[in-house]
Each structure stands twice: as structure tokens, then as C-alpha cells.
Amino acid sequence: SMLYSPLGKRLPKYKNPKIELVFFMKKTKLINGKKATLRDIAEMAGVTQSTVSRILGGNPNFSASEKCRQKILKIAEEYGYQPKLSAKSLAMGKSYNINLILGNIARDLTNPSTAILIDTIARELKKNHYNLVITPITVSDKDTMTREVRKILGSASVDGTIISSGI
């Protein structure tokens, strides 16, 4: 499938000798110019919002027919439905974000072993429905760095923090 911007244009790749970033967004159908909501999917599938929520949330204690499950998943995929993390966060009292503090982002992201570690952390978090938030700290003296880390730890709306060994 092609990768598009919100305006429907094909997105380019931006290259750097050491880092390649690819910005992408799947082209999805809109309803009255807006993204599909849980209510929209429920109406299209002919089920309740709670049924859609439980199926898309992967609730293991919820029983539904495979036909119903597949219908909801197909509609959600077709319309690019993504649950609002802010609503889930509010309901669950969690942000579903884990912060990774890096002391030297250019060095850390271009070091193959660190890049593999970051990728592994991100994949494991994603399996458990968490996002990885990377926060670089770009100060050189130890006292300032300690203050910055404490400030981040006290103010970040994350459920946990990983501090790289370079700090």
C-alpha cells in the first residue's frame, strides 16, 4: 500500500548519511470529513459501542462470533480507526507511554547496538500497548544533567522511565 500525507500526496523519504527517517500515514476513508469514531464503527457493524470497544481492545473475556469480530475489524481497518489514547488514558489512569532518556541522541541513535536495543524496547512495549517516548538531554555537565533528569521525572506524563547508561 502507498504512503500518503493527510492531504493525499505521496510522501518522500528524507535521507541522512547515518539516519533515514520515513514519514508516513495510511490513506483512510473519512466520514463527513472526519475520522471514524467508535460510534461510527458500531453503527456500520450494527452492534453496540461496547461490543466494538471490547473486540478492538482484544478483551479475552468477551465472546462474540467470528463473523461479528471480522466485520468489526474490517470496518475499523477500512476507515483507519485508531482508539483515542487520551480517552483510554483517562479511563485507565495510565498514559501508556514509557520514556527513554538519552544523553547523546546523535551518538545513541547511530550506534548500531543502541539502535537495536531501542528497537527491541519499542517492539516489546508495543506488544503490551505502550508507546516509547524518547527524550534527549543535551547538556554536558553532570549537575545540570542531574537537574534535567529530575525535572523530566517529576513532570513527564509517562508510566515509567528508562535512563540510558550514558547519563
PDB file of C-alpha atoms in Angstrom:
ATOM      1  CA  SER A   1       0.000   0.000   0.000  1.00  0.00           C
ATOM      2  CA  MET A   2       1.139   3.520  -0.789  1.00  0.00           C
ATOM      3  CA  LEU A   3       2.031   6.003   1.922  1.00  0.00           C
ATOM      4  CA  TYR A   4       0.230   9.357   1.857  1.00  0.00           C
ATOM      5  CA  SER A   5       0.159  12.652   3.714  1.00  0.00           C
ATOM      6  CA  PRO A   6      -3.133  13.804   5.248  1.00  0.00           C
ATOM      7  CA  LEU A   7      -3.642  15.785   2.014  1.00  0.00           C
ATOM      8  CA  GLY A   8      -3.356  12.645  -0.125  1.00  0.00           C
ATOM      9  CA  LYS A   9       0.129  13.328  -1.534  1.00  0.00           C
ATOM     10  CA  ARG A  10       2.754  10.591  -1.709  1.00  0.00           C
ATOM     11  CA  LEU A  11       5.365  11.158   0.991  1.00  0.00           C
ATOM     12  CA  PRO A  12       9.104  11.377   0.278  1.00  0.00           C
ATOM     13  CA  LYS A  13      11.932   9.734   2.235  1.00  0.00           C
ATOM     14  CA  TYR A  14      14.384  12.062   3.946  1.00  0.00           C
ATOM     15  CA  LYS A  15      17.941  10.759   3.989  1.00  0.00           C
ATOM     16  CA  ASN A  16      20.992  11.497   6.059  1.00  0.00           C
ATOM     17  CA  PRO A  17      24.214   9.508   5.699  1.00  0.00           C
ATOM     18  CA  LYS A  18      23.662   7.975   9.129  1.00  0.00           C
ATOM     19  CA  ILE A  19      19.903   8.213   9.728  1.00  0.00           C
ATOM     20  CA  GLU A  20      16.942   7.619   7.444  1.00  0.00           C
ATOM     21  CA  LEU A  21      13.539   8.845   8.544  1.00  0.00           C
ATOM     22  CA  VAL A  22      10.369   7.918   6.724  1.00  0.00           C
ATOM     23  CA  PHE A  23       7.216   9.879   7.469  1.00  0.00           C
ATOM     24  CA  PHE A  24       4.034   8.044   6.612  1.00  0.00           C
ATOM     25  CA  MET A  25       0.331   7.924   7.106  1.00  0.00           C
ATOM     26  CA  LYS A  26      -2.086   5.472   5.537  1.00  0.00           C
ATOM     27  CA  LYS A  27      -4.783   6.953   3.328  1.00  0.00           C
ATOM     28  CA  THR A  28      -8.119   6.233   5.029  1.00  0.00           C
ATOM     29  CA  LYS A  29     -11.767   6.890   4.384  1.00  0.00           C
ATOM     30  CA  LEU A  30     -13.400   9.799   6.203  1.00  0.00           C
ATOM     31  CA  ILE A  31     -16.957  10.231   7.427  1.00  0.00           C
ATOM     32  CA  ASN A  32     -18.220  13.758   6.794  1.00  0.00           C
ATOM     33  CA  GLY A  33     -14.591  14.879   6.560  1.00  0.00           C
ATOM     34  CA  LYS A  34     -13.655  13.365   9.929  1.00  0.00           C
ATOM     35  CA  LYS A  35     -12.008  10.179  11.139  1.00  0.00           C
ATOM     36  CA  ALA A  36     -14.311   7.324  12.122  1.00  0.00           C
ATOM     37  CA  THR A  37     -15.282   7.092  15.764  1.00  0.00           C
ATOM     38  CA  LEU A  38     -16.184   4.059  17.855  1.00  0.00           C
ATOM     39  CA  ARG A  39     -19.842   5.060  17.442  1.00  0.00           C
ATOM     40  CA  ASP A  40     -19.480   5.175  13.629  1.00  0.00           C
ATOM     41  CA  ILE A  41     -17.996   1.680  13.523  1.00  0.00           C
ATOM     42  CA  ALA A  42     -20.708   0.347  15.828  1.00  0.00           C
ATOM     43  CA  GLU A  43     -23.434   1.819  13.578  1.00  0.00           C
ATOM     44  CA  MET A  44     -21.856   0.409  10.410  1.00  0.00           C
ATOM     45  CA  ALA A  45     -21.445  -3.032  12.002  1.00  0.00           C
ATOM     46  CA  GLY A  46     -24.910  -2.998  13.581  1.00  0.00           C
ATOM     47  CA  VAL A  47     -23.588  -3.627  17.096  1.00  0.00           C
ATOM     48  CA  THR A  48     -23.177  -1.640  20.295  1.00  0.00           C
ATOM     49  CA  GLN A  49     -20.247   0.642  21.028  1.00  0.00           C
ATOM     50  CA  SER A  50     -19.224  -1.597  23.922  1.00  0.00           C
ATOM     51  CA  THR A  51     -19.039  -4.597  21.553  1.00  0.00           C
ATOM     52  CA  VAL A  52     -16.749  -2.654  19.202  1.00  0.00           C
ATOM     53  CA  SER A  53     -14.642  -1.444  22.126  1.00  0.00           C
ATOM     54  CA  ARG A  54     -14.226  -4.947  23.544  1.00  0.00           C
ATOM     55  CA  ILE A  55     -13.361  -6.522  20.193  1.00  0.00           C
ATOM     56  CA  LEU A  56     -10.901  -3.820  19.132  1.00  0.00           C
ATOM     57  CA  GLY A  57      -9.410  -3.779  22.623  1.00  0.00           C
ATOM     58  CA  GLY A  58      -8.812  -7.524  22.445  1.00  0.00           C
ATOM     59  CA  ASN A  59     -10.806  -8.271  25.599  1.00  0.00           C
ATOM     60  CA  PRO A  60     -10.170 -12.013  26.154  1.00  0.00           C
ATOM     61  CA  ASN A  61     -13.274 -12.390  28.361  1.00  0.00           C
ATOM     62  CA  PHE A  62     -15.655 -11.110  25.690  1.00  0.00           C
ATOM     63  CA  SER A  63     -17.282 -13.686  23.446  1.00  0.00           C
ATOM     64  CA  ALA A  64     -18.518 -12.715  20.005  1.00  0.00           C
ATOM     65  CA  SER A  65     -18.978 -14.687  16.819  1.00  0.00           C
ATOM     66  CA  GLU A  66     -16.009 -14.816  14.469  1.00  0.00           C
ATOM     67  CA  LYS A  67     -18.223 -13.281  11.762  1.00  0.00           C
ATOM     68  CA  CYS A  68     -19.025 -10.299  14.014  1.00  0.00           C
ATOM     69  CA  ARG A  69     -15.374  -9.935  15.062  1.00  0.00           C
ATOM     70  CA  GLN A  70     -14.150  -9.994  11.442  1.00  0.00           C
ATOM     71  CA  LYS A  71     -16.822  -7.496  10.335  1.00  0.00           C
ATOM     72  CA  ILE A  72     -15.770  -5.004  13.026  1.00  0.00           C
ATOM     73  CA  LEU A  73     -12.055  -5.481  12.326  1.00  0.00           C
ATOM     74  CA  LYS A  74     -12.630  -4.995   8.580  1.00  0.00           C
ATOM     75  CA  ILE A  75     -14.605  -1.762   9.086  1.00  0.00           C
ATOM     76  CA  ALA A  76     -12.020  -0.441  11.559  1.00  0.00           C
ATOM     77  CA  GLU A  77      -9.197  -1.204   9.095  1.00  0.00           C
ATOM     78  CA  GLU A  78     -11.088   0.268   6.150  1.00  0.00           C
ATOM     79  CA  TYR A  79     -11.695   3.532   7.999  1.00  0.00           C
ATOM     80  CA  GLY A  80      -8.285   3.608   9.692  1.00  0.00           C
ATOM     81  CA  TYR A  81      -9.867   3.656  13.140  1.00  0.00           C
ATOM     82  CA  GLN A  82      -7.442   4.323  15.973  1.00  0.00           C
ATOM     83  CA  PRO A  83      -8.722   4.459  19.555  1.00  0.00           C
ATOM     84  CA  LYS A  84      -8.203   7.790  21.255  1.00  0.00           C
ATOM     85  CA  LEU A  85      -5.367   7.171  23.684  1.00  0.00           C
ATOM     86  CA  SER A  86      -6.381  10.211  25.719  1.00  0.00           C
ATOM     87  CA  ALA A  87      -9.780   8.638  26.434  1.00  0.00           C
ATOM     88  CA  LYS A  88      -8.206   5.285  27.281  1.00  0.00           C
ATOM     89  CA  SER A  89      -5.611   7.023  29.461  1.00  0.00           C
ATOM     90  CA  LEU A  90      -8.292   8.902  31.354  1.00  0.00           C
ATOM     91  CA  ALA A  91     -10.400   5.778  31.882  1.00  0.00           C
ATOM     92  CA  MET A  92      -7.484   3.587  32.944  1.00  0.00           C
ATOM     93  CA  GLY A  93      -5.430   6.187  34.835  1.00  0.00           C
ATOM     94  CA  LYS A  94      -2.392   5.427  32.643  1.00  0.00           C
ATOM     95  CA  SER A  95      -0.634   7.278  29.833  1.00  0.00           C
ATOM     96  CA  TYR A  96       0.566   4.109  28.048  1.00  0.00           C
ATOM     97  CA  ASN A  97       3.875   5.903  27.437  1.00  0.00           C
ATOM     98  CA  ILE A  98       7.331   4.874  28.613  1.00  0.00           C
ATOM     99  CA  ASN A  99      10.068   7.498  28.461  1.00  0.00           C
ATOM    100  CA  LEU A 100      13.631   6.686  27.349  1.00  0.00           C
ATOM    101  CA  ILE A 101      16.090   9.403  28.340  1.00  0.00           C
ATOM    102  CA  LEU A 102      19.183   9.574  26.131  1.00  0.00           C
ATOM    103  CA  GLY A 103      22.245  11.638  26.976  1.00  0.00           C
ATOM    104  CA  ASN A 104      23.619  11.968  23.449  1.00  0.00           C
ATOM    105  CA  ILE A 105      20.914  11.268  20.888  1.00  0.00           C
ATOM    106  CA  ALA A 106      23.184  11.567  17.821  1.00  0.00           C
ATOM    107  CA  ARG A 107      25.643   9.048  19.270  1.00  0.00           C
ATOM    108  CA  ASP A 108      22.970   6.750  20.663  1.00  0.00           C
ATOM    109  CA  LEU A 109      20.842   6.573  17.515  1.00  0.00           C
ATOM    110  CA  THR A 110      23.794   5.994  15.181  1.00  0.00           C
ATOM    111  CA  ASN A 111      25.389   3.299  17.370  1.00  0.00           C
ATOM    112  CA  PRO A 112      24.102   0.005  15.909  1.00  0.00           C
ATOM    113  CA  SER A 113      23.876  -1.811  19.248  1.00  0.00           C
ATOM    114  CA  THR A 114      21.987   1.063  20.884  1.00  0.00           C
ATOM    115  CA  ALA A 115      19.677   1.349  17.881  1.00  0.00           C
ATOM    116  CA  ILE A 116      18.916  -2.394  18.116  1.00  0.00           C
ATOM    117  CA  LEU A 117      18.254  -2.055  21.858  1.00  0.00           C
ATOM    118  CA  ILE A 118      15.895   0.889  21.277  1.00  0.00           C
ATOM    119  CA  ASP A 119      14.095  -1.065  18.550  1.00  0.00           C
ATOM    120  CA  THR A 120      13.755  -4.088  20.867  1.00  0.00           C
ATOM    121  CA  ILE A 121      12.392  -1.933  23.700  1.00  0.00           C
ATOM    122  CA  ALA A 122       9.891  -0.271  21.328  1.00  0.00           C
ATOM    123  CA  ARG A 123       8.695  -3.639  19.966  1.00  0.00           C
ATOM    124  CA  GLU A 124       8.221  -5.124  23.448  1.00  0.00           C
ATOM    125  CA  LEU A 125       6.341  -2.038  24.616  1.00  0.00           C
ATOM    126  CA  LYS A 126       4.125  -2.109  21.505  1.00  0.00           C
ATOM    127  CA  LYS A 127       3.225  -5.768  22.228  1.00  0.00           C
ATOM    128  CA  ASN A 128       1.856  -4.515  25.548  1.00  0.00           C
ATOM    129  CA  HIS A 129       0.100  -1.477  24.004  1.00  0.00           C
ATOM    130  CA  TYR A 130       2.673   1.054  25.226  1.00  0.00           C
ATOM    131  CA  ASN A 131       4.461   3.774  23.254  1.00  0.00           C
ATOM    132  CA  LEU A 132       8.123   4.659  23.542  1.00  0.00           C
ATOM    133  CA  VAL A 133       8.863   8.350  24.047  1.00  0.00           C
ATOM    134  CA  ILE A 134      12.498   9.319  23.524  1.00  0.00           C
ATOM    135  CA  THR A 135      13.710  12.381  25.422  1.00  0.00           C
ATOM    136  CA  PRO A 136      17.192  13.658  24.635  1.00  0.00           C
ATOM    137  CA  ILE A 137      19.227  15.610  27.172  1.00  0.00           C
ATOM    138  CA  THR A 138      21.893  17.726  25.530  1.00  0.00           C
ATOM    139  CA  VAL A 139      23.821  19.218  28.429  1.00  0.00           C
ATOM    140  CA  SER A 140      27.394  18.247  29.174  1.00  0.00           C
ATOM    141  CA  ASP A 141      27.980  18.898  32.877  1.00  0.00           C
ATOM    142  CA  LYS A 142      26.805  16.345  35.435  1.00  0.00           C
ATOM    143  CA  ASP A 143      24.968  18.758  37.781  1.00  0.00           C
ATOM    144  CA  THR A 144      22.849  20.296  35.010  1.00  0.00           C
ATOM    145  CA  MET A 145      22.124  16.837  33.619  1.00  0.00           C
ATOM    146  CA  THR A 146      21.004  15.606  37.046  1.00  0.00           C
ATOM    147  CA  ARG A 147      18.649  18.599  37.383  1.00  0.00           C
ATOM    148  CA  GLU A 148      17.245  17.990  33.899  1.00  0.00           C
ATOM    149  CA  VAL A 149      16.624  14.294  34.601  1.00  0.00           C
ATOM    150  CA  ARG A 150      14.880  15.108  37.906  1.00  0.00           C
ATOM    151  CA  LYS A 151      12.739  17.735  36.152  1.00  0.00           C
ATOM    152  CA  ILE A 152      11.725  15.211  33.485  1.00  0.00           C
ATOM    153  CA  LEU A 153      10.980  12.520  36.060  1.00  0.00           C
ATOM    154  CA  GLY A 154       8.810  14.922  38.054  1.00  0.00           C
ATOM    155  CA  SER A 155       6.852  16.375  35.158  1.00  0.00           C
ATOM    156  CA  ALA A 156       6.586  13.683  32.493  1.00  0.00           C
ATOM    157  CA  SER A 157       3.168  12.135  31.986  1.00  0.00           C
ATOM    158  CA  VAL A 158       4.531   8.646  31.482  1.00  0.00           C
ATOM    159  CA  ASP A 159       4.038   5.367  33.247  1.00  0.00           C
ATOM    160  CA  GLY A 160       7.752   4.641  33.503  1.00  0.00           C
ATOM    161  CA  THR A 161      11.189   5.909  32.556  1.00  0.00           C
ATOM    162  CA  ILE A 162      14.287   4.169  31.249  1.00  0.00           C
ATOM    163  CA  ILE A 163      17.507   6.129  31.693  1.00  0.00           C
ATOM    164  CA  SER A 164      20.355   5.249  29.304  1.00  0.00           C
ATOM    165  CA  SER A 165      23.691   4.353  30.836  1.00  0.00           C
ATOM    166  CA  GLY A 166      25.304   7.376  29.150  1.00  0.00           C
ATOM    167  CA  ILE A 167      23.618   9.753  31.598  1.00  0.00           C
TER     168      ILE A 167
END
